Coordinates of C-alpha atoms in Angstrom, one line a residue:
Chain A
M96 CA 0.0 0.0 0.0
E97 CA 1.8 3.0 -1.4
L98 CA 0.4 5.6 1.1
L99 CA 1.5 3.5 4.1
E100 CA 5.0 2.9 2.6
E101 CA 5.3 6.7 2.0
K102 CA 4.3 7.4 5.6
I103 CA 6.9 4.9 6.9
R104 CA 9.5 6.4 4.7
T105 CA 8.7 10.0 5.8
E106 CA 8.0 9.5 9.5
G107 CA 9.4 6.1 10.4
C108 CA 12.7 6.0 12.3
V109 CA 15.1 3.1 12.0
K110 CA 16.9 2.3 15.2
G111 CA 19.5 -0.4 15.7
Q112 CA 18.6 -4.1 16.2
G113 CA 15.7 -4.3 13.8
I114 CA 13.6 -1.6 15.5
L115 CA 11.4 0.6 13.4
K116 CA 9.7 3.4 15.3
V117 CA 6.4 4.5 13.8
D118 CA 4.8 6.0 16.9
S119 CA 3.9 9.3 15.2
F120 CA 1.1 7.6 13.3
L121 CA 0.7 3.9 14.2
N122 CA 1.1 3.0 17.8
H123 CA 1.2 6.0 20.1
Q124 CA -0.2 8.9 18.1
L125 CA -2.8 7.4 15.7
D126 CA -3.6 8.6 12.1
V127 CA -7.3 7.5 11.9
A128 CA -7.7 8.7 8.3
L129 CA -4.8 6.4 7.3
F130 CA -6.3 3.5 9.3
E131 CA -9.6 3.8 7.4
K132 CA -7.7 3.6 4.1
M133 CA -5.9 0.5 5.5
G134 CA -9.3 -0.9 6.5
K135 CA -10.5 -0.4 3.0
A136 CA -7.4 -2.2 1.6
F137 CA -8.0 -5.2 3.9
A138 CA -11.6 -5.3 2.8
K139 CA -10.5 -5.5 -0.8
R140 CA -8.0 -8.2 -0.1
F141 CA -10.4 -10.3 1.9
A142 CA -13.5 -9.6 -0.1
G143 CA -16.1 -12.4 -0.4
E144 CA -14.6 -14.5 2.4
G145 CA -17.6 -14.1 4.7
V146 CA -15.6 -12.4 7.5
N147 CA -18.0 -11.9 10.5
K148 CA -15.5 -11.0 13.2
I149 CA -12.2 -9.3 13.6
L150 CA -9.8 -10.5 16.3
T151 CA -6.9 -8.4 17.5
I152 CA -4.7 -7.9 20.5
E153 CA -4.2 -5.0 22.8
S154 CA -3.1 -2.2 22.5
S155 CA -1.8 -1.2 19.1
G156 CA -4.0 -3.5 17.1
I157 CA -7.3 -2.1 18.5
A158 CA -7.4 1.2 16.5
I159 CA -6.6 -0.5 13.2
A160 CA -9.1 -3.2 13.8
T161 CA -11.8 -0.6 14.8
S162 CA -11.2 1.3 11.5
T163 CA -11.3 -2.0 9.6
A164 CA -14.6 -3.2 11.0
R165 CA -16.5 -0.5 9.2
Y166 CA -15.5 -2.0 5.9
F167 CA -16.7 -5.5 7.0
D168 CA -20.3 -4.4 7.6
Y169 CA -19.5 -3.2 11.1
C170 CA -18.7 -6.8 12.3
P171 CA -17.7 -7.1 16.0
V172 CA -14.1 -6.6 17.0
V173 CA -12.7 -8.7 19.8
F174 CA -9.4 -7.9 21.4
G175 CA -7.2 -10.4 23.2
K176 CA -6.2 -9.1 26.6
K177 CA -2.6 -9.5 27.7
V178 CA -2.1 -10.7 31.2
V179 CA 1.2 -11.6 32.9
S180 CA -0.3 -14.2 35.1
L181 CA -3.8 -15.7 35.0
N182 CA -5.9 -17.9 37.1
L183 CA -7.2 -20.2 34.5
D184 CA -10.9 -20.0 34.1
N185 CA -13.3 -22.3 32.2
E186 CA -14.9 -19.3 30.5
I187 CA -11.6 -18.2 28.9
Y188 CA -9.4 -19.3 26.0
S189 CA -5.8 -18.5 26.7
S190 CA -2.5 -18.9 24.9
D191 CA 1.1 -18.1 25.8
V192 CA 3.2 -15.5 24.0
Y193 CA 6.8 -14.5 24.3
S194 CA 7.5 -10.9 23.4
Y195 CA 11.0 -10.5 22.1
T196 CA 10.6 -6.7 22.2
K197 CA 9.8 -6.6 25.9
Q198 CA 11.7 -9.9 26.7
Q199 CA 8.7 -11.0 28.7
A200 CA 6.3 -13.9 28.6
Y201 CA 2.6 -13.2 28.9
K202 CA -0.7 -14.8 28.2
I203 CA -3.5 -13.5 25.9
M204 CA -7.0 -14.3 27.0
V205 CA -10.3 -14.1 25.1
S206 CA -13.7 -14.8 26.7
K207 CA -15.4 -17.9 25.3
K208 CA -18.6 -15.8 25.0
Y209 CA -17.1 -13.9 22.0
I210 CA -15.7 -16.5 19.7
N211 CA -17.6 -19.6 18.6
K212 CA -17.4 -22.3 15.9
N213 CA -19.6 -20.4 13.5
D214 CA -17.2 -17.5 13.3
R215 CA -15.1 -16.6 10.2
I216 CA -12.3 -14.6 11.7
L217 CA -9.9 -12.0 10.3
I218 CA -6.9 -11.3 12.5
I219 CA -5.7 -7.7 12.4
D220 CA -2.5 -6.4 14.0
D221 CA -0.1 -3.5 13.6
F222 CA 3.2 -5.4 13.3
L223 CA 4.3 -8.9 12.3
A224 CA 7.9 -9.9 13.2
N225 CA 8.4 -13.3 14.9
G226 CA 4.7 -13.9 14.7
K227 CA 4.3 -15.0 18.3
A228 CA 1.2 -12.8 19.0
V229 CA -0.5 -14.0 15.8
D230 CA 0.3 -17.6 16.6
A231 CA -1.4 -17.1 20.0
L232 CA -4.5 -15.6 18.4
I233 CA -4.7 -18.6 15.9
N234 CA -4.4 -21.0 18.8
V235 CA -7.4 -19.3 20.4
I236 CA -9.4 -19.5 17.2
N237 CA -8.5 -23.2 17.0
Q238 CA -9.6 -23.8 20.6
A239 CA -12.9 -22.2 19.7
G240 CA -13.3 -24.4 16.6
A241 CA -13.8 -21.1 14.6
T242 CA -12.5 -20.6 11.1
L243 CA -9.4 -18.4 10.4
V244 CA -10.1 -16.5 7.2
G245 CA -6.7 -14.7 7.2
V246 CA -4.3 -12.3 8.8
G247 CA -4.1 -8.6 7.9
I248 CA -1.0 -6.8 9.1
A249 CA 0.0 -3.1 8.7
I250 CA 3.8 -3.6 8.7
E251 CA 5.5 -6.9 8.3
K252 CA 9.2 -7.2 9.0
G253 CA 10.0 -9.4 6.1
F254 CA 13.5 -10.1 7.5
Q255 CA 12.1 -11.9 10.5
E256 CA 10.5 -15.3 10.3
G257 CA 6.8 -14.7 11.2
G258 CA 5.5 -14.0 7.7
A259 CA 7.3 -16.9 6.0
L260 CA 6.1 -19.4 8.7
L261 CA 2.5 -18.3 8.3
R262 CA 2.6 -18.5 4.5
Q263 CA 4.2 -22.0 4.7
Q264 CA 1.2 -23.1 6.6
G265 CA -1.1 -21.9 3.8
I266 CA -2.5 -19.1 5.9
A267 CA -3.8 -16.1 3.9
L268 CA -1.5 -13.3 5.1
E269 CA -1.8 -9.8 3.7
S270 CA 0.6 -7.2 4.9
L271 CA 0.1 -3.7 3.6
A272 CA 3.8 -2.9 3.8
I273 CA 6.6 -5.4 4.0
V274 CA 10.0 -4.2 5.1
D275 CA 12.6 -6.5 3.6
E276 CA 15.7 -4.6 4.7
M277 CA 16.3 -1.6 6.9
S278 CA 19.4 0.1 8.4
V279 CA 20.3 3.5 9.6
E280 CA 22.7 3.8 6.6
K281 CA 20.6 2.4 3.8
G282 CA 17.1 3.3 5.0
I283 CA 14.1 1.1 4.3
V284 CA 13.7 -1.4 1.4
F285 CA 10.1 -2.5 0.8
R286 CA 9.0 -5.8 -0.9
D287 CA 7.4 -5.1 -4.3
Q288 CA 3.7 -5.7 -4.0
S289 CA 2.7 -3.6 -7.0
E290 CA 0.4 -6.4 -8.3
K291 CA -1.8 -5.8 -5.3
K292 CA -2.4 -2.1 -5.8
Chain B
M1040 CA -27.6 8.9 24.9
E1041 CA -30.7 6.7 24.7
L1042 CA -29.1 4.0 22.4
L1043 CA -26.2 3.5 24.8
E1044 CA -28.5 3.3 27.8
E1045 CA -30.6 0.7 26.1
K1046 CA -27.5 -1.3 25.2
I1047 CA -26.4 -1.1 28.9
R1048 CA -29.9 -2.2 30.0
T1049 CA -30.0 -5.1 27.6
E1050 CA -26.4 -6.4 27.7
G1051 CA -24.9 -5.0 30.8
C1052 CA -24.5 -7.2 33.8
V1053 CA -24.5 -5.7 37.4
K1054 CA -22.1 -7.6 39.7
G1055 CA -21.7 -6.9 43.4
Q1056 CA -19.4 -4.1 44.6
G1057 CA -20.2 -1.5 42.0
I1058 CA -19.0 -3.5 39.0
L1059 CA -20.9 -3.2 35.7
K1060 CA -19.8 -5.7 33.1
V1061 CA -20.3 -4.4 29.5
D1062 CA -17.6 -6.5 27.8
S1063 CA -20.1 -7.7 25.1
F1064 CA -19.9 -4.3 23.4
L1065 CA -17.6 -1.8 25.2
N1066 CA -14.3 -3.2 26.4
H1067 CA -13.6 -6.7 25.2
Q1068 CA -15.9 -7.2 22.2
L1069 CA -16.4 -3.9 20.5
D1070 CA -19.5 -2.5 18.8
V1071 CA -18.0 -0.1 16.3
A1072 CA -21.3 1.1 14.8
L1073 CA -22.3 2.2 18.3
F1074 CA -18.9 3.8 18.9
E1075 CA -19.4 5.9 15.7
K1076 CA -22.8 7.1 17.0
M1077 CA -21.1 7.9 20.3
G1078 CA -18.4 9.8 18.4
K1079 CA -21.1 11.8 16.7
A1080 CA -22.7 12.6 20.0
F1081 CA -19.4 13.8 21.4
A1082 CA -18.9 16.0 18.3
K1083 CA -22.3 17.6 18.9
R1084 CA -21.6 18.3 22.6
F1085 CA -18.1 19.7 21.9
A1086 CA -18.9 21.5 18.6
G1087 CA -17.1 24.8 17.9
E1088 CA -14.5 24.3 20.6
G1089 CA -11.6 23.9 18.2
V1090 CA -10.6 20.4 19.4
N1091 CA -7.5 19.4 17.4
K1092 CA -6.4 16.3 19.3
I1093 CA -8.0 13.5 21.3
L1094 CA -6.2 12.0 24.2
T1095 CA -7.1 8.6 25.7
I1096 CA -5.6 5.8 27.7
E1097 CA -4.9 2.2 26.7
S1098 CA -6.7 -0.1 26.2
S1099 CA -10.4 0.3 26.3
G1100 CA -10.4 4.0 25.5
I1101 CA -8.6 3.5 22.1
A1102 CA -11.5 2.2 20.0
I1103 CA -13.9 4.9 21.2
A1104 CA -11.3 7.6 20.6
T1105 CA -10.6 6.2 17.1
S1106 CA -14.3 6.2 16.2
T1107 CA -14.7 9.8 17.6
A1108 CA -11.7 11.3 15.7
R1109 CA -13.6 10.9 12.4
Y1110 CA -16.2 13.5 13.7
F1111 CA -13.4 15.9 14.6
D1112 CA -11.9 16.2 11.1
Y1113 CA -9.8 13.1 11.6
C1114 CA -7.7 14.9 14.2
P1115 CA -4.8 12.8 15.7
V1116 CA -5.6 10.4 18.6
V1117 CA -2.8 10.0 21.2
F1118 CA -3.1 7.2 23.8
G1119 CA -1.4 7.2 27.2
K1120 CA 0.6 4.0 27.8
K1121 CA 0.3 2.3 31.1
V1122 CA 3.6 1.2 32.7
V1123 CA 4.1 -0.4 36.1
S1124 CA 7.5 1.0 36.4
L1125 CA 9.3 3.6 34.3
N1126 CA 12.8 4.9 33.9
L1127 CA 12.0 8.6 33.7
D1128 CA 13.0 10.1 30.5
N1129 CA 13.2 13.7 29.5
E1130 CA 11.2 13.1 26.4
I1131 CA 8.1 11.8 28.3
Y1132 CA 5.3 13.3 30.4
S1133 CA 4.2 10.9 33.1
S1134 CA 1.7 10.8 35.8
D1135 CA 0.7 8.3 38.6
V1136 CA -2.6 6.5 38.7
Y1137 CA -4.0 4.2 41.2
S1138 CA -6.5 1.6 39.8
Y1139 CA -9.1 0.6 42.4
T1140 CA -10.4 -2.1 40.0
K1141 CA -7.0 -3.7 39.8
Q1142 CA -5.7 -2.5 43.1
Q1143 CA -2.5 -1.6 41.5
A1144 CA -0.5 1.6 41.0
Y1145 CA 0.8 2.4 37.6
K1146 CA 2.1 5.4 35.6
I1147 CA 0.8 6.6 32.3
M1148 CA 3.2 8.0 29.9
V1149 CA 2.8 10.2 26.8
S1150 CA 5.7 11.3 24.5
K1151 CA 6.4 15.0 24.6
K1152 CA 6.5 14.9 20.8
Y1153 CA 2.7 14.4 20.6
I1154 CA 1.3 17.0 22.9
N1155 CA 2.2 20.7 22.8
K1156 CA 1.0 24.0 24.1
N1157 CA -1.0 24.8 20.9
D1158 CA -3.1 21.7 21.4
R1159 CA -6.8 21.9 22.3
I1160 CA -7.5 18.5 23.7
L1161 CA -10.6 16.4 24.2
I1162 CA -10.1 13.5 26.6
I1163 CA -12.1 10.3 25.7
D1164 CA -12.5 7.2 27.9
D1165 CA -14.9 4.3 28.3
F1166 CA -15.6 4.6 32.1
L1167 CA -15.4 7.3 34.7
A1168 CA -15.6 6.1 38.3
N1169 CA -13.0 7.6 40.8
G1170 CA -11.6 9.6 38.0
K1171 CA -8.0 8.7 38.7
A1172 CA -7.1 7.9 35.0
V1173 CA -8.7 11.2 33.8
D1174 CA -6.8 13.1 36.5
A1175 CA -3.6 11.7 35.2
L1176 CA -4.4 12.6 31.6
I1177 CA -5.2 16.2 32.8
N1178 CA -1.9 16.3 34.6
V1179 CA -0.1 15.4 31.4
I1180 CA -2.0 18.1 29.5
N1181 CA -1.0 20.7 32.1
Q1182 CA 2.6 19.6 32.0
A1183 CA 2.5 20.2 28.3
G1184 CA 0.9 23.6 28.7
A1185 CA -1.9 22.4 26.3
T1186 CA -5.6 23.4 26.7
L1187 CA -8.1 20.9 28.0
V1188 CA -11.3 21.5 26.1
G1189 CA -13.3 18.8 28.0
V1190 CA -13.8 15.2 28.9
G1191 CA -16.1 12.8 27.0
I1192 CA -17.0 9.5 28.7
A1193 CA -19.1 6.6 27.6
I1194 CA -20.3 5.4 31.0
E1195 CA -20.0 7.5 34.2
K1196 CA -20.7 5.8 37.5
G1197 CA -22.6 8.7 39.1
F1198 CA -22.5 7.1 42.5
Q1199 CA -18.7 7.4 42.6
E1200 CA -16.9 10.7 43.0
G1201 CA -15.0 11.2 39.8
G1202 CA -17.7 13.1 37.9
A1203 CA -18.6 15.4 40.7
L1204 CA -15.0 16.3 41.3
L1205 CA -14.4 17.2 37.7
R1206 CA -17.5 19.3 37.4
Q1207 CA -16.6 21.2 40.7
Q1208 CA -13.4 22.2 39.0
G1209 CA -15.4 23.7 36.1
I1210 CA -14.2 21.0 33.6
A1211 CA -16.6 20.4 30.7
L1212 CA -17.5 16.8 31.4
E1213 CA -19.9 15.0 29.0
S1214 CA -20.9 11.4 29.9
L1215 CA -23.2 9.7 27.4
A1216 CA -24.7 7.5 30.1
I1217 CA -24.6 8.2 33.8
V1218 CA -25.5 5.4 36.1
D1219 CA -26.8 6.8 39.4
E1220 CA -27.7 3.6 41.1
M1221 CA -27.3 0.0 40.3
S1222 CA -27.9 -3.3 42.1
V1223 CA -28.6 -6.9 41.2
E1224 CA -32.1 -6.5 42.7
K1225 CA -33.2 -3.1 41.3
G1226 CA -31.2 -3.0 38.1
I1227 CA -29.8 0.2 36.7
V1228 CA -31.1 3.8 37.2
F1229 CA -29.7 6.3 34.8
R1230 CA -29.5 10.1 35.5
D1231 CA -32.0 12.0 33.3
Q1232 CA -30.1 13.8 30.6
S1233 CA -33.1 14.3 28.3
E1234 CA -32.3 18.0 27.7
K1235 CA -29.1 16.8 25.8
K1236 CA -30.8 14.5 23.4

C-alpha cells in the first residue's frame, strides 16, 4: 500500500537491532484517516470471504481493527487481553506468547462468549515480526473451533520469520507494507507488492 | 444517549461491589457502529471548541477515541501508555494513577512529541468512576501547557466521586450515560439527561 509505505519512509525512524519506530502515526499517536484507508485495503484483499468477526490484541491493534470493521459491515471486533499471570478459568481461551521486544512472557485471553465455531475470523495487527502474537490468536481460534479466514497486518518485518512461517502453513497473510531490509545507513527497502495495488 | 442506555440495560451485567460488566460491546468485544454514534454525540456536545487532538488511555479508550476522531476532522488520537515502572525520560510526560479495580498503582506516559502548548485536547475514555485515570491525563495536558477542552466519557458511575470532582473544577464533562444507582435487585437507574438529546 503506497500511502503506508510513503508514511513509513517519511515518518518512520530506523533504530538499531531491527527496531522501526512509527509511533507518530501507528502505535502511540494514531492517524485514523490512514487507518480507514488501510481498513478499505484489507476489505478489498479479503472480499467475499464471509468475515464476520475481527480479532486483534491490545493495545496497538485495536485502533486499526476498529477502523477496519466499518468495511466489513461493522462486524464485532474482539481484542485479546494481555495478562502476565492468569488464574485459568473455564470461561476463557488463553494462549502463551513470548515478546522479544519486551523480553517477557505473557498470556493472551479471550472470553469464550465472544468466539464460537460459526465465526469466520480475520486477525488484524499493527506489526508482524516473529509472529508469536498472531500464533497465539490462531491458537485461540482453533480452541474455539472457529475458522481463520486470514491475517491482515499493517507492517511486516520481512527479514524476520513470522510472515514466512504463516505463508508456509497456507494461511492467507496480507501485509500492507513489507520491510525486507532496513538500516540506519541504507534506509528502508520494501518488498514489491505492486500487483496488489 | 438513549441508544447507549438501552444497550447497557440489555447487555450490561451488574455484579456486586459497584461492578458493571459491559464487555459484550464496550471493552472486550467492541460494537464499532455504536462507537461511531457515540463519536457523533461527542462532536455535537463539543462543537465549535476547536478540538485538534484526542487523548485517551490504553486499552479500552482507544477504540472509542478512534471512532470519535472521524467526527473531529480526523484529528490525531494519542493514547497514554500504562507502565508499572518507568525509567523517567526527559522526552516523556508521566503521571501516577491508582487503579481501584486492579488494586495496583501504575504510571501513564505520553511522549512530549505528541502534545504541545498549541493543542486543544478532548479526553475520551470508556468509564469514569473515581476519575484517577482522567486526573492523570489532565496532569499530562497541564505539564505540556496544552488546553483541556473537555472530557467525553461513555459510562459514568454517578455514584462514585470522579464526575462530581471534575464538574466542581469547572471542567466540561460530558458522559453519554450516567449510572446513578445499580444493584442486582433493582437493576440500573440512569440520570435524566433528556435535555441533551
